Short mmCIF file of C-alpha atoms in Angstrom, two decimals:
data_model
loop_
_atom_site.label_atom_id
_atom_site.label_comp_id
_atom_site.label_asym_id
_atom_site.label_seq_id
_atom_site.Cartn_x
_atom_site.Cartn_y
_atom_site.Cartn_z
CA UNK Q 54 17.59 -12.21 2.03
CA UNK Q 55 15.39 -9.68 0.25
CA UNK Q 56 13.84 -6.78 2.13
CA UNK Q 57 10.21 -5.88 1.44
CA UNK Q 58 8.77 -2.47 2.22
CA UNK Q 59 5.35 -0.89 1.85
CA UNK Q 60 4.85 2.83 2.33
CA UNK Q 61 1.44 4.49 2.62
CA UNK Q 62 1.28 8.17 1.68
CA UNK Q 63 -1.70 10.45 2.42
CA UNK Q 64 -1.81 13.57 0.24
CA UNK Q 65 -3.95 16.68 0.73
CA UNK Q 66 -6.83 16.69 -1.74
CA UNK Q 67 -5.77 19.95 -3.41
CA UNK Q 68 -2.17 18.70 -3.84
CA UNK Q 69 -2.72 15.35 -5.55
CA UNK Q 70 -1.50 16.31 -9.02
CA UNK Q 71 1.67 17.91 -7.64
CA UNK Q 72 2.29 14.84 -5.49
CA UNK Q 73 1.86 12.49 -8.45
CA UNK Q 74 4.58 14.36 -10.35
CA UNK Q 75 6.96 14.08 -7.36
CA UNK Q 76 6.11 10.41 -6.87
CA UNK Q 77 6.64 9.66 -10.56
CA UNK Q 78 10.13 11.22 -10.44
CA UNK Q 79 10.90 9.25 -7.29
CA UNK Q 80 9.92 5.95 -8.91
CA UNK Q 81 11.94 6.63 -12.07
CA UNK Q 82 15.10 7.51 -10.12
CA UNK Q 83 14.73 4.74 -7.56
CA UNK Q 84 14.35 2.00 -10.16
CA UNK Q 85 17.87 2.90 -11.37
CA UNK Q 86 19.40 2.20 -7.95
CA UNK Q 87 21.61 -0.77 -7.17
CA UNK Q 88 19.66 -3.51 -5.41
CA UNK Q 89 16.20 -2.21 -6.35
CA UNK Q 90 14.22 -5.24 -7.45
CA UNK Q 91 10.76 -3.64 -7.31
CA UNK Q 92 9.51 -0.10 -6.78
CA UNK Q 93 5.88 0.30 -7.78
CA UNK Q 94 3.45 3.13 -7.06
CA UNK Q 95 -0.27 2.51 -6.55
CA UNK Q 96 -3.26 4.78 -5.98
CA UNK Q 97 -5.99 3.64 -3.62
CA UNK Q 98 -9.27 3.15 -5.52
CA UNK Q 99 -11.40 3.83 -2.45
CA UNK Q 100 -9.58 6.68 -0.73
CA UNK Q 101 -8.74 9.81 -2.69
CA UNK Q 102 -5.23 11.07 -2.03
CA UNK Q 103 -3.92 7.78 -0.66
CA UNK Q 104 -0.98 6.22 -2.45
CA UNK Q 105 1.20 3.27 -1.62
CA UNK Q 106 4.60 2.10 -2.77
CA UNK Q 107 5.68 -1.55 -2.73
CA UNK Q 108 9.43 -2.04 -2.67
CA UNK Q 109 11.75 -5.02 -2.83
CA UNK Q 110 15.46 -4.60 -2.10
CA UNK Q 111 18.25 -7.14 -2.40
CA UNK Q 112 19.90 -6.18 0.90
CA UNK Q 113 19.51 -3.90 3.92
CA UNK Q 114 22.50 -1.95 2.64
CA UNK Q 115 20.73 -1.27 -0.67
CA UNK Q 116 17.63 -0.08 1.19
CA UNK Q 117 19.75 2.14 3.44
CA UNK Q 118 21.53 3.65 0.43
CA UNK Q 119 18.14 4.41 -1.11
CA UNK Q 120 16.88 6.06 2.08
CA UNK Q 121 19.84 8.45 2.18
CA UNK Q 122 20.09 9.02 -1.58
CA UNK Q 123 20.01 12.57 -2.91
CA UNK Q 124 16.78 12.07 -4.85
CA UNK Q 125 15.04 10.54 -1.80
CA UNK Q 126 16.12 13.40 0.44
CA UNK Q 127 14.87 15.90 -2.16
CA UNK Q 128 11.58 14.00 -2.46
CA UNK Q 129 11.03 14.13 1.31
CA UNK Q 130 11.69 17.85 1.34
CA UNK Q 131 9.33 18.56 -1.56
CA UNK Q 132 6.48 16.26 -0.47
CA UNK Q 133 6.35 17.45 3.16
CA UNK Q 134 3.96 20.35 2.56
CA UNK Q 135 1.63 18.14 0.46
CA UNK Q 136 1.09 15.47 3.13
CA UNK Q 137 -2.26 15.13 4.87
CA UNK Q 138 -0.79 12.74 7.46
CA UNK Q 139 2.68 11.35 8.18
CA UNK Q 140 3.74 8.44 5.99
CA UNK Q 141 3.34 4.92 7.33
CA UNK Q 142 6.13 2.49 6.44
CA UNK Q 143 6.18 -1.28 6.96
CA UNK Q 144 9.39 -3.27 6.50
CA UNK Q 145 9.36 -7.04 6.51
CA UNK Q 146 10.67 -10.35 5.29
CA UNK Q 147 8.75 -12.68 3.01
CA UNK Q 148 7.43 -15.66 4.97
CA UNK Q 149 6.26 -17.89 2.11
#
């Protein structure tokens, strides 16, 4: 069963360009991971500094391995000072 995840990221207005560079690196590295079926970054058209990532993983194990990967840990460390609010993450299963 595939695992679907959506993460919402709120970035400080004066840190948007730096955050985009970090997010771009995260997407590039994550797409190389085993079990990553989708990892797409979006920018909210109505709310400046709001980004969201839609993910699709083959298994819970693949998602777990991503969450503890070196590049993800480095991303969390580097993005922390750029965040306006804590990230919001939704994990679910496709219903239909």
